[in-house]
mmCIF file of C-alpha atoms in Angstrom:
data_model
loop_
_atom_site.group_PDB
_atom_site.id
_atom_site.type_symbol
_atom_site.label_atom_id
_atom_site.label_comp_id
_atom_site.label_asym_id
_atom_site.label_seq_id
_atom_site.Cartn_x
_atom_site.Cartn_y
_atom_site.Cartn_z
ATOM 1 C CA MET A 1 -34.602 65.190 -19.479
ATOM 2 C CA PRO A 2 -35.568 61.724 -20.794
ATOM 3 C CA ALA A 3 -36.138 61.218 -24.512
ATOM 4 C CA TRP A 4 -39.472 62.730 -25.464
ATOM 5 C CA LEU A 5 -39.097 62.959 -29.236
ATOM 6 C CA THR A 6 -39.003 60.107 -31.749
ATOM 7 C CA VAL A 7 -38.355 60.778 -35.425
ATOM 8 C CA VAL A 8 -39.785 57.954 -37.507
ATOM 9 C CA GLY A 9 -38.710 57.343 -41.081
ATOM 10 C CA ILE A 10 -41.612 56.065 -43.138
ATOM 11 C CA GLY A 11 -41.670 54.762 -46.689
ATOM 12 C CA GLU A 12 -44.267 54.412 -49.408
ATOM 13 C CA ASP A 13 -45.410 51.158 -47.775
ATOM 14 C CA GLY A 14 -46.655 53.195 -44.825
ATOM 15 C CA PHE A 15 -47.403 51.877 -41.349
ATOM 16 C CA ALA A 16 -47.198 48.260 -42.534
ATOM 17 C CA GLY A 17 -43.529 48.686 -43.427
ATOM 18 C CA LEU A 18 -42.479 50.028 -40.023
ATOM 19 C CA GLY A 19 -40.607 48.030 -37.418
ATOM 20 C CA ARG A 20 -41.939 47.236 -33.954
ATOM 21 C CA ALA A 21 -40.183 50.159 -32.224
ATOM 22 C CA ALA A 22 -41.511 52.698 -34.731
ATOM 23 C CA ARG A 23 -45.060 51.352 -34.448
ATOM 24 C CA ARG A 24 -44.924 51.450 -30.648
ATOM 25 C CA ALA A 25 -43.642 55.053 -30.680
ATOM 26 C CA LEU A 26 -46.560 56.135 -32.868
ATOM 27 C CA ILE A 27 -49.099 54.271 -30.741
ATOM 28 C CA ASP A 28 -47.750 55.836 -27.519
ATOM 29 C CA ALA A 29 -47.385 59.377 -28.877
ATOM 30 C CA SER A 30 -49.706 62.168 -27.849
ATOM 31 C CA ILE A 31 -48.838 64.266 -30.916
ATOM 32 C CA ILE A 32 -47.633 63.212 -34.382
ATOM 33 C CA ILE A 33 -46.217 65.912 -36.639
ATOM 34 C CA GLY A 34 -45.478 65.400 -40.327
ATOM 35 C CA GLY A 35 -46.329 66.283 -43.875
ATOM 36 C CA ASP A 36 -49.862 65.729 -45.105
ATOM 37 C CA ARG A 37 -48.725 62.764 -47.195
ATOM 38 C CA HIS A 38 -47.006 61.114 -44.227
ATOM 39 C CA LEU A 39 -49.935 61.622 -41.877
ATOM 40 C CA ALA A 40 -52.292 60.093 -44.434
ATOM 41 C CA LEU A 41 -50.276 56.857 -44.316
ATOM 42 C CA LEU A 42 -51.244 56.204 -40.681
ATOM 43 C CA PRO A 43 -54.166 53.911 -39.844
ATOM 44 C CA GLY A 44 -57.205 55.142 -37.972
ATOM 45 C CA ARG A 45 -56.313 53.225 -34.808
ATOM 46 C CA ILE A 46 -53.457 55.657 -34.095
ATOM 47 C CA ARG A 47 -55.126 57.943 -31.567
ATOM 48 C CA ALA A 48 -52.507 60.679 -31.288
ATOM 49 C CA ARG A 49 -53.368 64.189 -32.422
ATOM 50 C CA ARG A 50 -52.045 64.701 -35.956
ATOM 51 C CA GLU A 51 -50.553 68.057 -36.816
ATOM 52 C CA PRO A 52 -49.155 68.971 -40.262
ATOM 53 C CA TRP A 53 -45.958 70.964 -40.547
ATOM 54 C CA PRO A 54 -46.611 74.715 -40.415
ATOM 55 C CA ARG A 55 -46.036 76.752 -43.550
ATOM 56 C CA PRO A 56 -43.451 78.118 -43.789
ATOM 57 C CA PHE A 57 -41.640 75.147 -42.290
ATOM 58 C CA ASP A 58 -40.486 75.716 -38.700
ATOM 59 C CA VAL A 59 -39.255 73.172 -36.124
ATOM 60 C CA ALA A 60 -40.347 75.523 -33.342
ATOM 61 C CA HIS A 61 -43.696 73.736 -33.649
ATOM 62 C CA VAL A 62 -41.989 70.563 -32.390
ATOM 63 C CA LEU A 63 -39.985 72.285 -29.668
ATOM 64 C CA ALA A 64 -43.170 73.836 -28.268
ATOM 65 C CA HIS A 65 -44.209 70.322 -27.138
ATOM 66 C CA ARG A 66 -40.940 69.520 -25.331
ATOM 67 C CA GLY A 67 -41.542 67.000 -22.566
ATOM 68 C CA GLU A 68 -44.590 65.388 -24.190
ATOM 69 C CA PRO A 69 -44.336 62.097 -26.130
ATOM 70 C CA VAL A 70 -43.997 63.446 -29.673
ATOM 71 C CA CYS A 71 -43.404 61.659 -32.971
ATOM 72 C CA VAL A 72 -42.195 63.331 -36.143
ATOM 73 C CA LEU A 73 -42.718 61.545 -39.452
ATOM 74 C CA ALA A 74 -40.167 61.897 -42.257
ATOM 75 C CA SER A 75 -39.457 60.224 -45.562
ATOM 76 C CA GLY A 76 -37.041 57.282 -45.424
ATOM 77 C CA ASP A 77 -33.900 58.138 -43.490
ATOM 78 C CA PRO A 78 -34.582 61.421 -41.623
ATOM 79 C CA MET A 79 -30.842 62.111 -41.313
ATOM 80 C CA TRP A 80 -30.247 62.043 -45.078
ATOM 81 C CA PHE A 81 -31.396 65.391 -46.505
ATOM 82 C CA GLY A 82 -34.233 65.174 -43.987
ATOM 83 C CA VAL A 83 -35.779 66.921 -41.018
ATOM 84 C CA GLY A 84 -33.604 64.912 -38.638
ATOM 85 C CA ALA A 85 -30.571 66.994 -39.576
ATOM 86 C CA THR A 86 -32.493 70.178 -38.727
ATOM 87 C CA LEU A 87 -33.735 68.827 -35.405
ATOM 88 C CA ALA A 88 -30.202 67.688 -34.502
ATOM 89 C CA ARG A 89 -29.176 71.337 -34.312
ATOM 90 C CA GLU A 90 -32.001 72.150 -31.893
ATOM 91 C CA VAL A 91 -32.541 69.131 -29.649
ATOM 92 C CA PRO A 92 -29.906 67.611 -27.308
ATOM 93 C CA ALA A 93 -28.932 64.080 -28.305
ATOM 94 C CA ASP A 94 -30.279 62.523 -25.082
ATOM 95 C CA GLU A 95 -33.781 63.960 -25.648
ATOM 96 C CA TRP A 96 -34.603 62.199 -28.894
ATOM 97 C CA ARG A 97 -34.070 59.153 -31.064
ATOM 98 C CA VAL A 98 -34.295 58.401 -34.779
ATOM 99 C CA LEU A 99 -35.833 55.243 -36.264
ATOM 100 C CA PRO A 100 -34.925 55.359 -39.963
ATOM 101 C CA ALA A 101 -36.421 53.489 -42.893
ATOM 102 C CA PRO A 102 -34.549 52.787 -46.147
ATOM 103 C CA SER A 103 -33.984 56.089 -47.946
ATOM 104 C CA SER A 104 -35.206 56.630 -51.490
ATOM 105 C CA LEU A 105 -31.540 56.800 -52.508
ATOM 106 C CA SER A 106 -30.832 53.367 -51.033
ATOM 107 C CA LEU A 107 -33.886 51.962 -52.786
ATOM 108 C CA ALA A 108 -32.897 53.597 -56.088
ATOM 109 C CA ALA A 109 -29.354 52.212 -55.889
ATOM 110 C CA SER A 110 -30.686 48.735 -55.147
ATOM 111 C CA ARG A 111 -33.076 48.874 -58.123
ATOM 112 C CA LEU A 112 -30.282 50.007 -60.466
ATOM 113 C CA GLY A 113 -27.520 47.797 -59.087
ATOM 114 C CA TRP A 114 -25.340 50.817 -58.322
ATOM 115 C CA ALA A 115 -22.842 50.961 -55.469
ATOM 116 C CA LEU A 116 -24.200 53.885 -53.479
ATOM 117 C CA HIS A 117 -20.787 54.975 -52.195
ATOM 118 C CA GLU A 118 -19.626 55.470 -55.798
ATOM 119 C CA VAL A 119 -22.561 57.706 -56.744
ATOM 120 C CA ALA A 120 -22.841 61.498 -56.465
ATOM 121 C CA VAL A 121 -25.996 62.616 -54.667
ATOM 122 C CA VAL A 122 -27.739 65.924 -55.347
ATOM 123 C CA SER A 123 -30.866 67.251 -53.664
ATOM 124 C CA LEU A 124 -32.989 69.677 -55.671
ATOM 125 C CA VAL A 125 -35.608 69.917 -52.930
ATOM 126 C CA GLY A 126 -35.727 73.639 -52.314
ATOM 127 C CA ARG A 127 -32.412 74.073 -54.136
ATOM 128 C CA SER A 128 -31.403 75.555 -57.472
ATOM 129 C CA LEU A 129 -31.144 73.296 -60.515
ATOM 130 C CA ALA A 130 -27.666 74.792 -61.028
ATOM 131 C CA THR A 131 -26.473 72.679 -58.052
ATOM 132 C CA LEU A 132 -26.371 69.731 -60.453
ATOM 133 C CA ASN A 133 -23.817 71.357 -62.778
ATOM 134 C CA ARG A 134 -20.724 70.668 -60.660
ATOM 135 C CA HIS A 135 -21.440 66.920 -60.825
ATOM 136 C CA LEU A 136 -21.667 66.564 -64.619
ATOM 137 C CA TYR A 137 -18.715 64.528 -65.869
ATOM 138 C CA ASP A 138 -18.605 61.971 -68.646
ATOM 139 C CA GLY A 139 -19.238 58.555 -67.093
ATOM 140 C CA ALA A 140 -20.437 59.926 -63.742
ATOM 141 C CA ARG A 141 -23.439 58.400 -61.999
ATOM 142 C CA VAL A 142 -25.679 60.824 -60.141
ATOM 143 C CA LEU A 143 -28.800 60.324 -58.044
ATOM 144 C CA VAL A 144 -31.028 63.397 -57.853
ATOM 145 C CA LEU A 145 -33.741 63.945 -55.259
ATOM 146 C CA SER A 146 -36.407 65.777 -57.249
ATOM 147 C CA GLY A 147 -38.197 68.826 -55.954
ATOM 148 C CA ASN A 148 -41.447 67.999 -57.757
ATOM 149 C CA ALA A 149 -42.974 66.440 -60.867
ATOM 150 C CA GLU A 150 -41.383 69.060 -63.139
ATOM 151 C CA THR A 151 -37.821 68.368 -62.002
ATOM 152 C CA PRO A 152 -37.021 65.540 -64.489
ATOM 153 C CA ALA A 153 -38.015 67.685 -67.473
ATOM 154 C CA ALA A 154 -35.945 70.585 -66.158
ATOM 155 C CA ILE A 155 -32.958 68.272 -65.689
ATOM 156 C CA ALA A 156 -33.303 66.941 -69.246
ATOM 157 C CA ALA A 157 -33.422 70.455 -70.685
ATOM 158 C CA SER A 158 -30.371 71.517 -68.678
ATOM 159 C CA LEU A 159 -28.412 68.438 -69.762
ATOM 160 C CA ARG A 160 -29.177 69.123 -73.416
ATOM 161 C CA GLU A 161 -28.136 72.748 -73.053
ATOM 162 C CA ARG A 162 -24.789 71.771 -71.498
ATOM 163 C CA GLY A 163 -23.924 69.133 -74.108
ATOM 164 C CA PHE A 164 -24.965 66.096 -72.041
ATOM 165 C CA GLY A 165 -28.035 65.175 -74.074
ATOM 166 C CA ALA A 166 -26.873 61.558 -74.458
ATOM 167 C CA THR A 167 -27.096 61.065 -70.686
ATOM 168 C CA ARG A 168 -29.208 58.079 -69.673
ATOM 169 C CA MET A 169 -32.068 59.095 -67.379
ATOM 170 C CA THR A 170 -34.026 56.736 -65.166
ATOM 171 C CA VAL A 171 -36.899 58.262 -63.229
ATOM 172 C CA LEU A 172 -38.016 56.143 -60.255
ATOM 173 C CA GLU A 173 -41.434 56.954 -58.802
ATOM 174 C CA HIS A 174 -42.991 55.946 -55.456
ATOM 175 C CA LEU A 175 -40.038 53.749 -54.497
ATOM 176 C CA GLY A 176 -40.975 50.985 -52.075
ATOM 177 C CA GLY A 177 -44.703 51.315 -52.622
ATOM 178 C CA GLU A 178 -47.398 49.605 -54.636
ATOM 179 C CA ARG A 179 -47.273 52.366 -57.282
ATOM 180 C CA GLU A 180 -43.536 52.051 -57.901
ATOM 181 C CA ARG A 181 -42.660 52.760 -61.537
ATOM 182 C CA ARG A 182 -39.594 53.566 -63.626
ATOM 183 C CA ILE A 183 -39.186 55.609 -66.802
ATOM 184 C CA GLU A 184 -36.025 55.056 -68.822
ATOM 185 C CA THR A 185 -34.887 57.354 -71.615
ATOM 186 C CA SER A 186 -32.164 59.838 -72.517
ATOM 187 C CA ALA A 187 -32.082 63.575 -71.951
ATOM 188 C CA ASN A 188 -32.331 64.062 -75.712
ATOM 189 C CA ALA A 189 -35.404 61.838 -75.967
ATOM 190 C CA TRP A 190 -37.229 63.169 -72.915
ATOM 191 C CA GLY A 191 -40.775 64.037 -73.886
ATOM 192 C CA ALA A 192 -43.900 65.149 -72.134
ATOM 193 C CA ALA A 193 -44.124 62.131 -69.847
ATOM 194 C CA GLU A 194 -46.337 62.588 -66.800
ATOM 195 C CA VAL A 195 -44.243 62.080 -63.689
ATOM 196 C CA ALA A 196 -45.295 61.639 -60.079
ATOM 197 C CA ALA A 197 -44.294 64.386 -57.669
ATOM 198 C CA LEU A 198 -42.389 61.858 -55.558
ATOM 199 C CA ASN A 199 -39.457 60.732 -57.706
ATOM 200 C CA VAL A 200 -35.729 60.178 -57.875
ATOM 201 C CA VAL A 201 -33.767 60.746 -61.090
ATOM 202 C CA ALA A 202 -30.770 58.536 -61.833
ATOM 203 C CA LEU A 203 -28.263 59.886 -64.357
ATOM 204 C CA GLU A 204 -25.553 58.032 -66.244
ATOM 205 C CA CYS A 205 -23.760 61.041 -67.683
ATOM 206 C CA ARG A 206 -22.615 61.002 -71.294
ATOM 207 C CA ALA A 207 -20.932 64.033 -72.808
ATOM 208 C CA GLN A 208 -22.020 64.769 -76.365
ATOM 209 C CA GLY A 209 -19.972 67.775 -77.313
ATOM 210 C CA GLY A 210 -20.225 68.972 -73.724
ATOM 211 C CA PHE A 211 -17.285 69.817 -71.513
ATOM 212 C CA SER A 212 -16.631 69.278 -67.820
ATOM 213 C CA TRP A 213 -14.270 71.531 -65.930
ATOM 214 C CA PRO A 214 -11.589 69.757 -63.863
ATOM 215 C CA LEU A 215 -11.746 69.372 -60.094
ATOM 216 C CA THR A 216 -8.321 70.936 -59.496
ATOM 217 C CA PHE A 217 -7.706 74.558 -58.487
ATOM 218 C CA GLY A 218 -7.043 76.954 -61.335
ATOM 219 C CA LEU A 219 -9.901 76.538 -63.806
ATOM 220 C CA PRO A 220 -9.150 77.957 -67.266
ATOM 221 C CA ASP A 221 -9.908 81.673 -67.479
ATOM 222 C CA GLU A 222 -12.556 80.967 -70.128
ATOM 223 C CA ALA A 223 -14.603 79.107 -67.497
ATOM 224 C CA PHE A 224 -15.644 82.538 -66.176
ATOM 225 C CA VAL A 225 -17.610 85.348 -67.743
ATOM 226 C CA SER A 226 -15.711 88.541 -66.935
ATOM 227 C CA ASP A 227 -14.684 91.997 -68.086
ATOM 228 C CA GLY A 228 -11.061 91.129 -67.438
ATOM 229 C CA GLN A 229 -11.336 91.720 -63.682
ATOM 230 C CA LEU A 230 -10.315 88.154 -62.955
ATOM 231 C CA THR A 231 -7.604 86.496 -60.884
ATOM 232 C CA LYS A 232 -5.821 84.638 -63.669
ATOM 233 C CA ARG A 233 -5.584 80.874 -63.720
ATOM 234 C CA ASP A 234 -2.059 80.254 -62.395
ATOM 235 C CA VAL A 235 -2.229 83.011 -59.793
ATOM 236 C CA ARG A 236 -5.679 81.755 -58.763
ATOM 237 C CA ALA A 237 -4.367 78.226 -58.187
ATOM 238 C CA ILE A 238 -1.530 79.543 -56.020
ATOM 239 C CA THR A 239 -3.884 81.873 -54.135
ATOM 240 C CA LEU A 240 -6.351 79.080 -53.364
ATOM 241 C CA SER A 241 -3.540 76.843 -52.132
ATOM 242 C CA ARG A 242 -2.656 79.611 -49.655
ATOM 243 C CA LEU A 243 -6.304 80.033 -48.613
ATOM 244 C CA ALA A 244 -6.426 76.256 -47.980
ATOM 245 C CA PRO A 245 -10.197 75.542 -47.934
ATOM 246 C CA ARG A 246 -11.475 72.969 -45.461
ATOM 247 C CA PRO A 247 -14.980 71.456 -45.143
ATOM 248 C CA GLY A 248 -17.481 73.773 -43.505
ATOM 249 C CA GLU A 249 -15.287 76.859 -43.591
ATOM 250 C CA LEU A 250 -16.470 80.308 -44.685
ATOM 251 C CA LEU A 251 -14.531 82.572 -47.063
ATOM 252 C CA TRP A 252 -14.898 86.288 -47.668
ATOM 253 C CA ASP A 253 -13.942 87.160 -51.250
ATOM 254 C CA VAL A 254 -13.434 90.926 -50.962
ATOM 255 C CA GLY A 255 -13.548 92.788 -54.262
ATOM 256 C CA ALA A 256 -14.711 89.580 -55.907
ATOM 257 C CA GLY A 257 -14.702 90.726 -59.558
ATOM 258 C CA SER A 258 -16.059 87.718 -61.466
ATOM 259 C CA GLY A 259 -16.258 85.606 -58.297
ATOM 260 C CA SER A 260 -13.596 83.112 -59.374
ATOM 261 C CA ILE A 261 -11.908 82.689 -55.972
ATOM 262 C CA GLY A 262 -15.145 82.177 -54.043
ATOM 263 C CA ILE A 263 -16.482 79.812 -56.694
ATOM 264 C CA GLU A 264 -13.404 77.595 -56.696
ATOM 265 C CA TRP A 265 -13.337 77.675 -52.885
ATOM 266 C CA MET A 266 -16.886 76.254 -52.843
ATOM 267 C CA ARG A 267 -16.087 73.673 -55.523
ATOM 268 C CA ALA A 268 -13.347 72.293 -53.252
ATOM 269 C CA HIS A 269 -15.948 70.643 -50.955
ATOM 270 C CA PRO A 270 -19.769 70.673 -50.764
ATOM 271 C CA ALA A 271 -19.647 72.068 -47.222
ATOM 272 C CA CYS A 272 -17.423 75.040 -48.086
ATOM 273 C CA ARG A 273 -19.210 78.407 -47.980
ATOM 274 C CA ALA A 274 -18.276 81.753 -49.476
ATOM 275 C CA ILE A 275 -19.458 85.351 -49.580
ATOM 276 C CA ALA A 276 -18.499 87.494 -52.562
ATOM 277 C CA ILE A 277 -18.360 91.227 -51.838
ATOM 278 C CA GLU A 278 -18.515 93.328 -55.014
ATOM 279 C CA ALA A 279 -19.625 96.929 -55.624
ATOM 280 C CA ASN A 280 -19.740 96.955 -59.448
ATOM 281 C CA ARG A 281 -23.212 96.042 -60.765
ATOM 282 C CA GLU A 282 -21.985 94.469 -64.007
ATOM 283 C CA ARG A 283 -19.523 92.286 -62.115
ATOM 284 C CA GLN A 284 -22.267 91.281 -59.698
ATOM 285 C CA ARG A 285 -24.124 89.918 -62.712
ATOM 286 C CA PHE A 286 -20.988 88.045 -63.804
ATOM 287 C CA ILE A 287 -20.786 86.433 -60.356
ATOM 288 C CA GLU A 288 -24.410 85.291 -60.599
ATOM 289 C CA LEU A 289 -23.806 83.751 -64.036
ATOM 290 C CA ASN A 290 -20.545 82.062 -63.028
ATOM 291 C CA ARG A 291 -21.770 80.585 -59.753
ATOM 292 C CA ASP A 292 -24.687 78.878 -61.541
ATOM 293 C CA ALA A 293 -22.656 77.677 -64.525
ATOM 294 C CA LEU A 294 -20.025 76.133 -62.252
ATOM 295 C CA GLY A 295 -22.524 74.523 -59.899
ATOM 296 C CA VAL A 296 -22.261 76.590 -56.704
ATOM 297 C CA PRO A 297 -25.480 78.680 -56.646
ATOM 298 C CA GLY A 298 -25.145 78.907 -52.864
ATOM 299 C CA LEU A 299 -22.344 81.475 -53.199
ATOM 300 C CA GLN A 300 -23.691 84.541 -51.367
ATOM 301 C CA LEU A 301 -23.347 87.867 -53.147
ATOM 302 C CA VAL A 302 -23.109 91.080 -51.121
ATOM 303 C CA ALA A 303 -23.473 94.229 -53.179
ATOM 304 C CA GLY A 304 -21.255 96.822 -51.570
ATOM 305 C CA ARG A 305 -17.767 98.173 -51.051
ATOM 306 C CA ALA A 306 -15.347 97.184 -48.312
ATOM 307 C CA PRO A 307 -14.887 98.001 -45.521
ATOM 308 C CA GLU A 308 -18.445 99.365 -45.118
ATOM 309 C CA ALA A 309 -20.092 96.224 -46.563
ATOM 310 C CA LEU A 310 -18.303 93.902 -44.120
ATOM 311 C CA GLY A 311 -19.929 95.053 -40.890
ATOM 312 C CA ASP A 312 -22.819 92.581 -40.531
ATOM 313 C CA LEU A 313 -21.288 89.536 -42.227
ATOM 314 C CA PRO A 314 -20.640 86.323 -40.246
ATOM 315 C CA MET A 315 -17.072 85.840 -39.034
ATOM 316 C CA PRO A 316 -14.979 84.101 -41.729
ATOM 317 C CA ASP A 317 -12.360 81.365 -41.522
ATOM 318 C CA ALA A 318 -10.447 82.815 -44.470
ATOM 319 C CA ILE A 319 -10.395 86.113 -46.353
ATOM 320 C CA PHE A 320 -9.149 86.924 -49.841
ATOM 321 C CA ILE A 321 -8.587 90.549 -50.824
ATOM 322 C CA GLY A 322 -8.269 90.659 -54.580
ATOM 323 C CA GLY A 323 -8.783 94.387 -54.833
ATOM 324 C CA GLY A 324 -8.902 97.223 -52.343
ATOM 325 C CA ALA A 325 -5.800 96.607 -50.244
ATOM 326 C CA THR A 326 -4.986 100.314 -50.594
ATOM 327 C CA VAL A 327 -8.449 101.425 -49.434
ATOM 328 C CA PRO A 328 -8.176 102.786 -45.882
ATOM 329 C CA GLY A 329 -9.507 100.350 -43.310
ATOM 330 C CA VAL A 330 -9.909 97.287 -45.538
ATOM 331 C CA LEU A 331 -6.926 95.267 -44.286
ATOM 332 C CA GLU A 332 -7.515 96.333 -40.686
ATOM 333 C CA THR A 333 -11.234 95.483 -40.747
ATOM 334 C CA CYS A 334 -10.647 92.110 -42.403
ATOM 335 C CA TRP A 335 -7.969 91.180 -39.870
ATOM 336 C CA THR A 336 -10.154 92.219 -36.937
ATOM 337 C CA ARG A 337 -13.139 90.212 -38.193
ATOM 338 C CA LEU A 338 -11.114 87.131 -39.176
ATOM 339 C CA ARG A 339 -11.656 84.129 -36.924
ATOM 340 C CA PRO A 340 -8.625 83.317 -34.704
ATOM 341 C CA GLY A 341 -6.548 80.717 -36.509
ATOM 342 C CA GLY A 342 -7.945 81.897 -39.867
ATOM 343 C CA ARG A 343 -6.025 82.829 -42.998
ATOM 344 C CA LEU A 344 -5.821 86.152 -44.816
ATOM 345 C CA VAL A 345 -4.467 86.317 -48.361
ATOM 346 C CA ALA A 346 -4.204 89.565 -50.333
ATOM 347 C CA ASN A 347 -2.916 90.110 -53.869
ATOM 348 C CA ALA A 348 -1.480 93.336 -55.292
ATOM 349 C CA VAL A 349 -0.300 94.254 -58.773
ATOM 350 C CA THR A 350 0.462 97.980 -58.338
ATOM 351 C CA LEU A 351 3.387 99.564 -56.469
ATOM 352 C CA GLN A 352 0.921 101.252 -54.130
ATOM 353 C CA GLY A 353 -0.814 97.947 -53.414
ATOM 354 C CA GLU A 354 2.507 96.214 -52.802
ATOM 355 C CA ALA A 355 3.583 99.013 -50.458
ATOM 356 C CA ALA A 356 0.342 98.622 -48.487
ATOM 357 C CA LEU A 357 0.930 94.871 -48.102
ATOM 358 C CA MET A 358 4.559 95.398 -47.036
ATOM 359 C CA ALA A 359 3.577 98.013 -44.462
ATOM 360 C CA TRP A 360 0.822 95.802 -43.094
ATOM 361 C CA ARG A 361 3.235 92.849 -42.831
ATOM 362 C CA GLU A 362 5.628 94.983 -40.806
ATOM 363 C CA ARG A 363 2.869 95.575 -38.262
ATOM 364 C CA CYS A 364 1.079 92.221 -38.176
ATOM 365 C CA GLY A 365 3.409 89.624 -39.686
ATOM 366 C CA GLY A 366 2.903 87.161 -42.498
ATOM 367 C CA ALA A 367 4.798 86.136 -45.613
ATOM 368 C CA LEU A 368 5.205 87.880 -48.971
ATOM 369 C CA THR A 369 5.587 86.059 -52.285
ATOM 370 C CA ARG A 370 6.113 87.595 -55.714
ATOM 371 C CA ILE A 371 4.907 85.717 -58.792
ATOM 372 C CA ALA A 372 6.231 86.593 -62.239
ATOM 373 C CA LEU A 373 4.825 84.491 -65.077
ATOM 374 C CA GLY A 374 5.764 84.437 -68.723
ATOM 375 C CA VAL A 375 3.848 83.042 -71.700
ATOM 376 C CA ALA A 376 5.432 82.046 -75.012
ATOM 377 C CA GLU A 377 3.968 84.076 -77.888
ATOM 378 C CA PRO A 378 4.870 84.552 -81.564
ATOM 379 C CA LEU A 379 7.341 87.259 -82.543
ATOM 380 C CA GLY A 380 7.677 87.378 -86.301
ATOM 381 C CA GLY A 381 8.701 83.892 -87.380
ATOM 382 C CA PHE A 382 9.873 83.008 -83.871
ATOM 383 C CA ASP A 383 8.542 82.817 -80.324
ATOM 384 C CA THR A 384 9.400 84.884 -77.296
ATOM 385 C CA TRP A 385 8.350 85.265 -73.680
ATOM 386 C CA ARG A 386 5.678 87.822 -72.840
ATOM 387 C CA GLN A 387 5.859 88.642 -69.161
ATOM 388 C CA ALA A 388 2.660 89.208 -67.234
ATOM 389 C CA LEU A 389 2.586 91.898 -64.550
ATOM 390 C CA PRO A 390 4.173 90.536 -61.361
ATOM 391 C CA ILE A 391 1.798 89.751 -58.491
ATOM 392 C CA THR A 392 2.659 90.214 -54.826
ATOM 393 C CA ILE A 393 0.850 87.875 -52.432
ATOM 394 C CA LEU A 394 0.536 88.468 -48.706
ATOM 395 C CA GLU A 395 -0.310 85.406 -46.634
ATOM 396 C CA ALA A 396 -0.956 85.628 -42.887
ATOM 397 C CA ALA A 397 -2.485 83.370 -40.242
ATOM 398 C CA LYS A 398 -4.214 85.008 -37.308
ATOM 399 C CA PRO A 399 -2.929 83.838 -33.906
ATOM 400 C CA ARG A 400 -5.408 81.749 -31.991
ATOM 401 C CA ASP A 401 -4.704 83.600 -28.738
ATOM 402 C CA ASP A 402 -6.532 86.592 -30.235
ATOM 403 C CA GLU A 403 -9.766 84.730 -29.496
ATOM 404 C CA ALA A 404 -9.987 85.958 -25.910
ATOM 405 C CA ARG A 405 -9.106 89.526 -26.850
ATOM 406 C CA LEU A 406 -11.660 89.729 -29.631
ATOM 407 C CA GLY A 407 -14.391 87.847 -27.772
ATOM 408 C CA ALA A 408 -14.899 85.522 -30.734
ATOM 409 C CA ASP A 409 -18.015 83.412 -30.503
ATOM 410 C CA ASP A 410 -18.634 80.164 -32.370
ATOM 411 C CA GLY A 411 -22.226 81.260 -32.677
ATOM 412 C CA ASP A 412 -21.067 83.649 -35.422
ATOM 413 C CA ARG A 413 -20.736 80.775 -37.830
#
């Protein structure tokens, strides 16, 4: 089928700022779909029927017109946190084209003189404010796509709460248009300024008694709220190295406790995903607190006990069993559901747990590692070693030739 869909990026300068190809696509279209603000930027001489996005948002409205000359309007670059990325999953590449305009991020970087490739980018459009937390480091530059006019004030309050009140904030409104404006202040000095709904917030982070956790595996134990049900720092770092997160992969954290493994998995890369399975209500609350504080609010929490809670979950690329290896059916169910080529890692501290891992290894293979750590502590006027309980780690990779036997389907992702 020939290309029937054109996605046009449009800026605050409206139709006048579009190139020749974008103008021609809009003139020739029979239907133009976009937000109310985008549609209002078009001149009266555009004769196509104008249809606003349905609420709730759904690209099925576009797909219903397949084969007709359709234009979709989007802000700036449609492939950068835009509708283009959504359409790319639904429309074959040879059926559509994208005509981007400068994104608000590009315009913001040009106004500030920042090298865009050196800047962290966070979208708070339809996302939790906690997403920003994992990017707060002294000296870091961050560009934030605001969700609405209240976003800058919420950012300022969050920065103050986390000890980053000295952070320099620049709010850029209506970039590229006649109403473009900038507000410069600090998080500490942010007042009741009236801000336009369409804005980008630029942050030059300054720690003022605040603390940023490192990017490496094995965050300090005090980074997590817990009741002691926590994979300790050194063991956690070793466990995560065995799990080996890669961009886009999904982890099951079975018996998640405080959620530390799933949280650090997601902090490894923005595209990493994790599901924490936990039956204890208090620990579920700990997971919710920790995922927000450490900047990964997208961590999915499943309230339930394995193996029963695992039945409807999407097929994972890696599984960590921090508790429950002795529960009948847990290891077997996890191994069956694991994607071919995926990794399973299970930790045990009791003799019964270790015996379960050894028996499972005899049947299915894998490697066992025992970790015994000691910490120097005072003893009278001297110091001595206090040994922690030894941990046994099972690590196994599922053969890829299991794919045919299990009928694995990439659609499970």
